[in-house]
XYZ file of N, CA, C and O in Angstrom:
484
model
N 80.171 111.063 105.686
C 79.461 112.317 105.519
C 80.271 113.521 105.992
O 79.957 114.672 105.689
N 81.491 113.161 106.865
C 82.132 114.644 107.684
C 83.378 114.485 106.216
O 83.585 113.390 105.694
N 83.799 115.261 105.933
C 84.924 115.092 105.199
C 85.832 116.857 106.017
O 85.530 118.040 106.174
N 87.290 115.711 106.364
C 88.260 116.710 107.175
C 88.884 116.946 105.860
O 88.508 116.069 105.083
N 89.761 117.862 105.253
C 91.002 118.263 104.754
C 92.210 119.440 105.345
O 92.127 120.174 106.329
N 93.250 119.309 104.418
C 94.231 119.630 105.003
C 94.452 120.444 104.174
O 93.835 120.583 103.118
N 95.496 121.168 104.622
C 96.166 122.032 103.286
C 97.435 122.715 103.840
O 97.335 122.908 105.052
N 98.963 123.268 103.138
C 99.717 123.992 103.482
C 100.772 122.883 103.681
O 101.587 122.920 104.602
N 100.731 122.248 103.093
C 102.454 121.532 103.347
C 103.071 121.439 102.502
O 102.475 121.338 101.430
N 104.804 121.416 102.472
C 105.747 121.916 101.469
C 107.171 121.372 101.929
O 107.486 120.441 102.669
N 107.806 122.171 101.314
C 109.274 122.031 101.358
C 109.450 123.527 102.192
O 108.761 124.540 102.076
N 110.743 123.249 103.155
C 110.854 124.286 103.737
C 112.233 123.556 104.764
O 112.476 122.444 105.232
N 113.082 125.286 104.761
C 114.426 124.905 105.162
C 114.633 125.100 106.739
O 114.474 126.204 107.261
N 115.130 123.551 107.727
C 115.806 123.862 108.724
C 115.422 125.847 109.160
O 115.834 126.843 108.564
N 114.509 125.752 110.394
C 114.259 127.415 110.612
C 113.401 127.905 110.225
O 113.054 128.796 111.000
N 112.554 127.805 109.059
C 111.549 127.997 108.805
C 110.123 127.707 109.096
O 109.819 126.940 110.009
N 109.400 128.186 108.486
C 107.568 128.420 109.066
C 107.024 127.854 108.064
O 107.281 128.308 106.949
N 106.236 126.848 108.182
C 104.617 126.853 107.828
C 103.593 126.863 108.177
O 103.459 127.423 109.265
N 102.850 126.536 107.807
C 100.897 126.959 108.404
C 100.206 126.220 107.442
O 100.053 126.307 106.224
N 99.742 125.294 108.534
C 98.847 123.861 108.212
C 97.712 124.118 108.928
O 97.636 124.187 110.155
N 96.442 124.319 107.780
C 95.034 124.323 108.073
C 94.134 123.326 107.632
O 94.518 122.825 106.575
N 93.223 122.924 108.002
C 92.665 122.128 108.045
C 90.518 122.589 108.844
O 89.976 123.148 109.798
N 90.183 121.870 107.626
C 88.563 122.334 107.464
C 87.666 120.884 107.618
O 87.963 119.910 106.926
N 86.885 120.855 108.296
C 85.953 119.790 108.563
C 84.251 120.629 108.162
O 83.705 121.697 108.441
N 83.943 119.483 107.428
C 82.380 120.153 106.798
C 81.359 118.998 106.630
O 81.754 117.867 106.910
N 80.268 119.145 106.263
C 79.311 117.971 106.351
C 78.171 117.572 107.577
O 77.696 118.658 107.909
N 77.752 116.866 108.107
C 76.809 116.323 109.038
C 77.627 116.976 110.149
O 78.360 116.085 110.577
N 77.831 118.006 110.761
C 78.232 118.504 111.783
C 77.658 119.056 112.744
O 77.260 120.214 112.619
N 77.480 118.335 113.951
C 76.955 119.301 115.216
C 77.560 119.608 115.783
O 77.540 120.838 115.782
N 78.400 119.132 116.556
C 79.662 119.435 117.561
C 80.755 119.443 116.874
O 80.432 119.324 115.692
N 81.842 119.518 116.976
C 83.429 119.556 117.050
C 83.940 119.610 118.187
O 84.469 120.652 118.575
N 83.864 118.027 119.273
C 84.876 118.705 120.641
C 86.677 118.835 120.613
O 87.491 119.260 121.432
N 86.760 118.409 119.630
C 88.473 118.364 120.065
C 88.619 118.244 118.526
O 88.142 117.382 117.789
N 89.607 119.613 118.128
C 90.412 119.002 116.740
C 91.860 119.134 117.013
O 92.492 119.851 117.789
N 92.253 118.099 116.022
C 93.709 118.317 116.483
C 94.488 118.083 115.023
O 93.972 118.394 113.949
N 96.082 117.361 115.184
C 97.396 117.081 114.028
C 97.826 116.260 114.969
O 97.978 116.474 116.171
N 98.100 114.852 114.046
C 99.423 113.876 114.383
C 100.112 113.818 113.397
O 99.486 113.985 112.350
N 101.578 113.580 113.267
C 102.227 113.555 112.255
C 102.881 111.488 112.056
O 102.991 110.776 113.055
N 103.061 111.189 111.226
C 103.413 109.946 110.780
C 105.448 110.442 110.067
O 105.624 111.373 109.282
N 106.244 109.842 110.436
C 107.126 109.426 110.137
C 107.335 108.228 109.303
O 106.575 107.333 109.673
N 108.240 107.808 108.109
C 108.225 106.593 107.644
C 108.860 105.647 108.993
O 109.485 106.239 109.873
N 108.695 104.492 109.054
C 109.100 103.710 109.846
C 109.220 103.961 110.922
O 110.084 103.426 111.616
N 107.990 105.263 111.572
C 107.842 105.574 112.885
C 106.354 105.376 113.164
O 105.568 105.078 112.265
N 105.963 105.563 114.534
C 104.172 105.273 114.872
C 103.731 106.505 114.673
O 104.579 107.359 114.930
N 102.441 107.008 114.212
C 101.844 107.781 114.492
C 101.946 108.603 115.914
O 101.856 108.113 117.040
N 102.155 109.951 115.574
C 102.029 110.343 117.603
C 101.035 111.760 117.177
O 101.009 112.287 116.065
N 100.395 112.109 118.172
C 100.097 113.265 118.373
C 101.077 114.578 118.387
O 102.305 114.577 118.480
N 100.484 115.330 118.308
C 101.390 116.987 117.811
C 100.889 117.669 118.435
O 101.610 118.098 119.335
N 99.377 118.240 118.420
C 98.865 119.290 119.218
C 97.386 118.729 118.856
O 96.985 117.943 117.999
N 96.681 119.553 119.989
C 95.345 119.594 120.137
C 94.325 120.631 120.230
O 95.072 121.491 120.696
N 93.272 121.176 120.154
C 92.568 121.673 121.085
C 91.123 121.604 121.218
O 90.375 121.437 120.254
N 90.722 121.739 122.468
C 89.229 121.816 122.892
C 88.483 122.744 122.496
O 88.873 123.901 122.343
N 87.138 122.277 122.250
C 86.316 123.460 121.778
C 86.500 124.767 122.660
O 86.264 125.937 122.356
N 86.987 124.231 123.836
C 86.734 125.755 124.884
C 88.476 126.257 124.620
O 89.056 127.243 125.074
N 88.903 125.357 123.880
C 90.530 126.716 123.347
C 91.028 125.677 124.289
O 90.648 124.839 123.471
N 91.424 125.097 125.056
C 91.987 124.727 125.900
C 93.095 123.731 124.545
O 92.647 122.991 123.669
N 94.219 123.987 124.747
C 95.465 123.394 123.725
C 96.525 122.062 124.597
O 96.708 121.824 125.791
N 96.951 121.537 123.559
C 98.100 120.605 124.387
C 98.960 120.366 123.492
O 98.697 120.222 122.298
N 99.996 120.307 123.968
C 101.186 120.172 122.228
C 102.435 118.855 123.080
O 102.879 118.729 124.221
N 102.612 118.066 121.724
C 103.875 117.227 122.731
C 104.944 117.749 122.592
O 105.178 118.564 121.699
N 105.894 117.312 123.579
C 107.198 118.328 124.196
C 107.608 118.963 123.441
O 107.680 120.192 123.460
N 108.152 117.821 122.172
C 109.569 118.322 120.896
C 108.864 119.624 120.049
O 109.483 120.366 119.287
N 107.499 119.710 120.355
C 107.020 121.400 119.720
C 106.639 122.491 120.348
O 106.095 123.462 119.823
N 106.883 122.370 121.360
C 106.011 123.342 122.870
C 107.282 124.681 121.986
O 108.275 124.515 121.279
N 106.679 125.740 122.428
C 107.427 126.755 122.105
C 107.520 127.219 120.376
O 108.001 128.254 119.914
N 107.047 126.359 119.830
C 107.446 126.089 117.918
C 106.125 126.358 117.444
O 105.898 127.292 116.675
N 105.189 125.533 117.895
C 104.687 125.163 116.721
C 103.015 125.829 117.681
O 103.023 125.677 118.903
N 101.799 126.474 117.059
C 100.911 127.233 117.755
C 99.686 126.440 116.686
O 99.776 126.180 115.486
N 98.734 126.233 117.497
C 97.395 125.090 117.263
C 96.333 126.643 117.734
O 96.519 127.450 118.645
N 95.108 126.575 116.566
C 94.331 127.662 116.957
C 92.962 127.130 116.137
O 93.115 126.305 115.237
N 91.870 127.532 116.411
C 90.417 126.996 115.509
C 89.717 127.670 115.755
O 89.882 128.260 116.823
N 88.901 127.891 115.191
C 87.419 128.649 114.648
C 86.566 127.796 114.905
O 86.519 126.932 114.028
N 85.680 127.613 115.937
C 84.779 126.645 116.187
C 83.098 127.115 114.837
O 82.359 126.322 114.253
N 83.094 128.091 114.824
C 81.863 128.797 114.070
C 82.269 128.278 112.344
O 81.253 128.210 111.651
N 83.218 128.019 111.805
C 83.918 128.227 110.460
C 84.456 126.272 110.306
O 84.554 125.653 109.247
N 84.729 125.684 111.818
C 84.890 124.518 111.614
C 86.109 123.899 111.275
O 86.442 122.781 110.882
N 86.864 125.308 111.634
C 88.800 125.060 110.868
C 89.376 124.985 112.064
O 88.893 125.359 113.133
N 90.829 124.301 111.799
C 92.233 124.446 112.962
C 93.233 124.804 111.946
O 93.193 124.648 110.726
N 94.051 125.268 112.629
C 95.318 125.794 111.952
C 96.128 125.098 112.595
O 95.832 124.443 113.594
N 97.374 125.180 112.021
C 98.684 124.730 112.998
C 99.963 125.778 112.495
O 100.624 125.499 111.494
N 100.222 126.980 113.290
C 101.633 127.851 112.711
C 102.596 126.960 113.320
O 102.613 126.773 114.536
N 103.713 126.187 112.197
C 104.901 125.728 112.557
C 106.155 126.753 112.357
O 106.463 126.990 111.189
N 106.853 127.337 113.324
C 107.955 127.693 113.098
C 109.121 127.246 113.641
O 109.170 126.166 114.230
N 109.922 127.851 113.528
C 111.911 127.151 113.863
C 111.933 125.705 113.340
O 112.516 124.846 114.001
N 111.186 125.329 111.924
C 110.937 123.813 111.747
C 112.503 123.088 111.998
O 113.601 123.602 112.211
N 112.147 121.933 111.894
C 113.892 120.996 111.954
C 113.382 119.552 111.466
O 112.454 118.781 111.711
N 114.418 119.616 110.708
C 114.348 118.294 110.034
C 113.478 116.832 110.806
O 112.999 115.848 110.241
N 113.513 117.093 111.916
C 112.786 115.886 113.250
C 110.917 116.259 112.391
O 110.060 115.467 112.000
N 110.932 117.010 112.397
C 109.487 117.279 111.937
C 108.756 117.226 110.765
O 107.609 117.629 110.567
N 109.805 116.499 109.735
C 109.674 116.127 108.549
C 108.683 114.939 108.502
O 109.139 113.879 108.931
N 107.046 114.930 107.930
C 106.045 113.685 108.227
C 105.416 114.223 107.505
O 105.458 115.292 106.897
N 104.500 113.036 107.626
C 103.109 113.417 106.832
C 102.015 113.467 108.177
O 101.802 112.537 108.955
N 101.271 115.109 108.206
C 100.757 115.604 108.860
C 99.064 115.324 108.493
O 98.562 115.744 107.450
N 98.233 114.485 109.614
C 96.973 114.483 109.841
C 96.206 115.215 110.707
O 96.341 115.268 111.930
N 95.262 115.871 109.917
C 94.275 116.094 110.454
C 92.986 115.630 111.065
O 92.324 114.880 110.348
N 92.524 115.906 112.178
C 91.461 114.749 112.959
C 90.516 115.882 113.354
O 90.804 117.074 113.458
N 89.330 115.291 113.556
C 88.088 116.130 114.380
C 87.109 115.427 115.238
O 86.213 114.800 114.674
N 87.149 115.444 116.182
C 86.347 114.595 117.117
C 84.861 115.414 117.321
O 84.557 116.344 118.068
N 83.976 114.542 116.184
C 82.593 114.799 115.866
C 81.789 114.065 116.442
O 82.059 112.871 116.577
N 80.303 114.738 117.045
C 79.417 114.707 117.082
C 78.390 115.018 116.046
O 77.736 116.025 116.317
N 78.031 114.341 114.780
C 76.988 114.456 114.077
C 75.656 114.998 114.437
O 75.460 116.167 114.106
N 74.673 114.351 115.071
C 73.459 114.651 115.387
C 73.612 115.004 117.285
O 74.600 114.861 118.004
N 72.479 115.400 117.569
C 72.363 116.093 119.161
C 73.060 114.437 119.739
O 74.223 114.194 120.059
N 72.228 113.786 119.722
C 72.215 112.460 120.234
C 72.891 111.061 119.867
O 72.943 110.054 120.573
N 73.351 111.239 118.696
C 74.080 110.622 118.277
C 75.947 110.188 119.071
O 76.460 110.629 120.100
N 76.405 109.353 118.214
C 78.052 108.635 118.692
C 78.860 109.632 118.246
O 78.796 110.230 117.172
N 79.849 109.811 119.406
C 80.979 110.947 118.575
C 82.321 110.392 118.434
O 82.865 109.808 119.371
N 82.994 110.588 117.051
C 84.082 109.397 116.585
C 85.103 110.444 115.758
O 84.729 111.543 115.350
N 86.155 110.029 115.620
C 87.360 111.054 114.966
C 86.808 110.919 113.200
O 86.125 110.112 112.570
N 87.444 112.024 112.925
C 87.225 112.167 111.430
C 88.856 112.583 110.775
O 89.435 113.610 111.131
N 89.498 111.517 109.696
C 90.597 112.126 109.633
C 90.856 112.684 108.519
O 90.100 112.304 107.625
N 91.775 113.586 108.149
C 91.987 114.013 106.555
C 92.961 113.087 106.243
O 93.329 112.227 107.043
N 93.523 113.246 104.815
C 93.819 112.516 103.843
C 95.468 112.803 104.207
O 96.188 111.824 104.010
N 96.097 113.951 104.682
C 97.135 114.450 105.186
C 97.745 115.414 104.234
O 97.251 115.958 103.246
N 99.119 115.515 104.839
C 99.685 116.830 103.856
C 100.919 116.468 104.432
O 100.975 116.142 105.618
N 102.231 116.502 103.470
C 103.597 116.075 104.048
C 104.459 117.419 103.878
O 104.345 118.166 102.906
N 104.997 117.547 104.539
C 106.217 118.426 104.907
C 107.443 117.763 105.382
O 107.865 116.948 106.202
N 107.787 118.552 104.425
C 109.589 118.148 104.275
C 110.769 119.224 104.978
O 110.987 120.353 104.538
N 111.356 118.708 105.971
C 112.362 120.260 106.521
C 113.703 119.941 106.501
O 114.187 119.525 107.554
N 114.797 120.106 104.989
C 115.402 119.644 104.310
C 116.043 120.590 104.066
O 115.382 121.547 103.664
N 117.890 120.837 104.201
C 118.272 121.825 103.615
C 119.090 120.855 102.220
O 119.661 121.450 101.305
């Protein structure tokens, strides 16, 4: 019933910017935490950035300084501005939302379908 999507991924050269957003809609009461992990071929899934409904953010090391995580709790979106990209950051980028459906209800991740970016000269 929650359906996350993604959007904004491309081709883009060593140094460059994109901006990966991402919208969660459907049976929604809460949103405590949305975030991006990115997938590498023949790498694990890792986390990228996060944040809490109260704004509170966390990003892992190799993007601290790069890459800026922001959301609209009222609208139900996160963004992600990537800049100074580098080829290391070349994946296919997921989107997640850690939902609460009903007041009382179980709260469980919701993921999108992803979006790949390529940072390729």
């Amino acid at each position: 019933q929650v359906q996350v999507v993604e959007s904004g991924g491309g081709l883009v050269q060593p140094g460059g910017s994109l901006r990966l957003s991402c919208a969660a809609s459907g049976s929604i009461f809460t949103i405590f935490t949305m975030g991006w992990y990115r997938q590498a071929p023949g790498r694990q899934r890792e986390l990228v950035a996060y944040i809490r409904q109260s704004g509170l953010t966390n990003y892992t090391e190799s993007v601290k300084g790069r890459f800026t995580i922001a959301r609209d709790n009222y609208k139900n979106t996160v963004d992600l501005q990537m800049d100074s990209l580098k080829p290391e950051d070349t994946a296919v980028y997921y989107c997640y939302a850690d939902v609460l459906t009903t007041m009382r209800g179980a709260r469980r991740d919701y993921w999108g379908q992803g979006t790949q970016v390529t940072v390729s000269s």
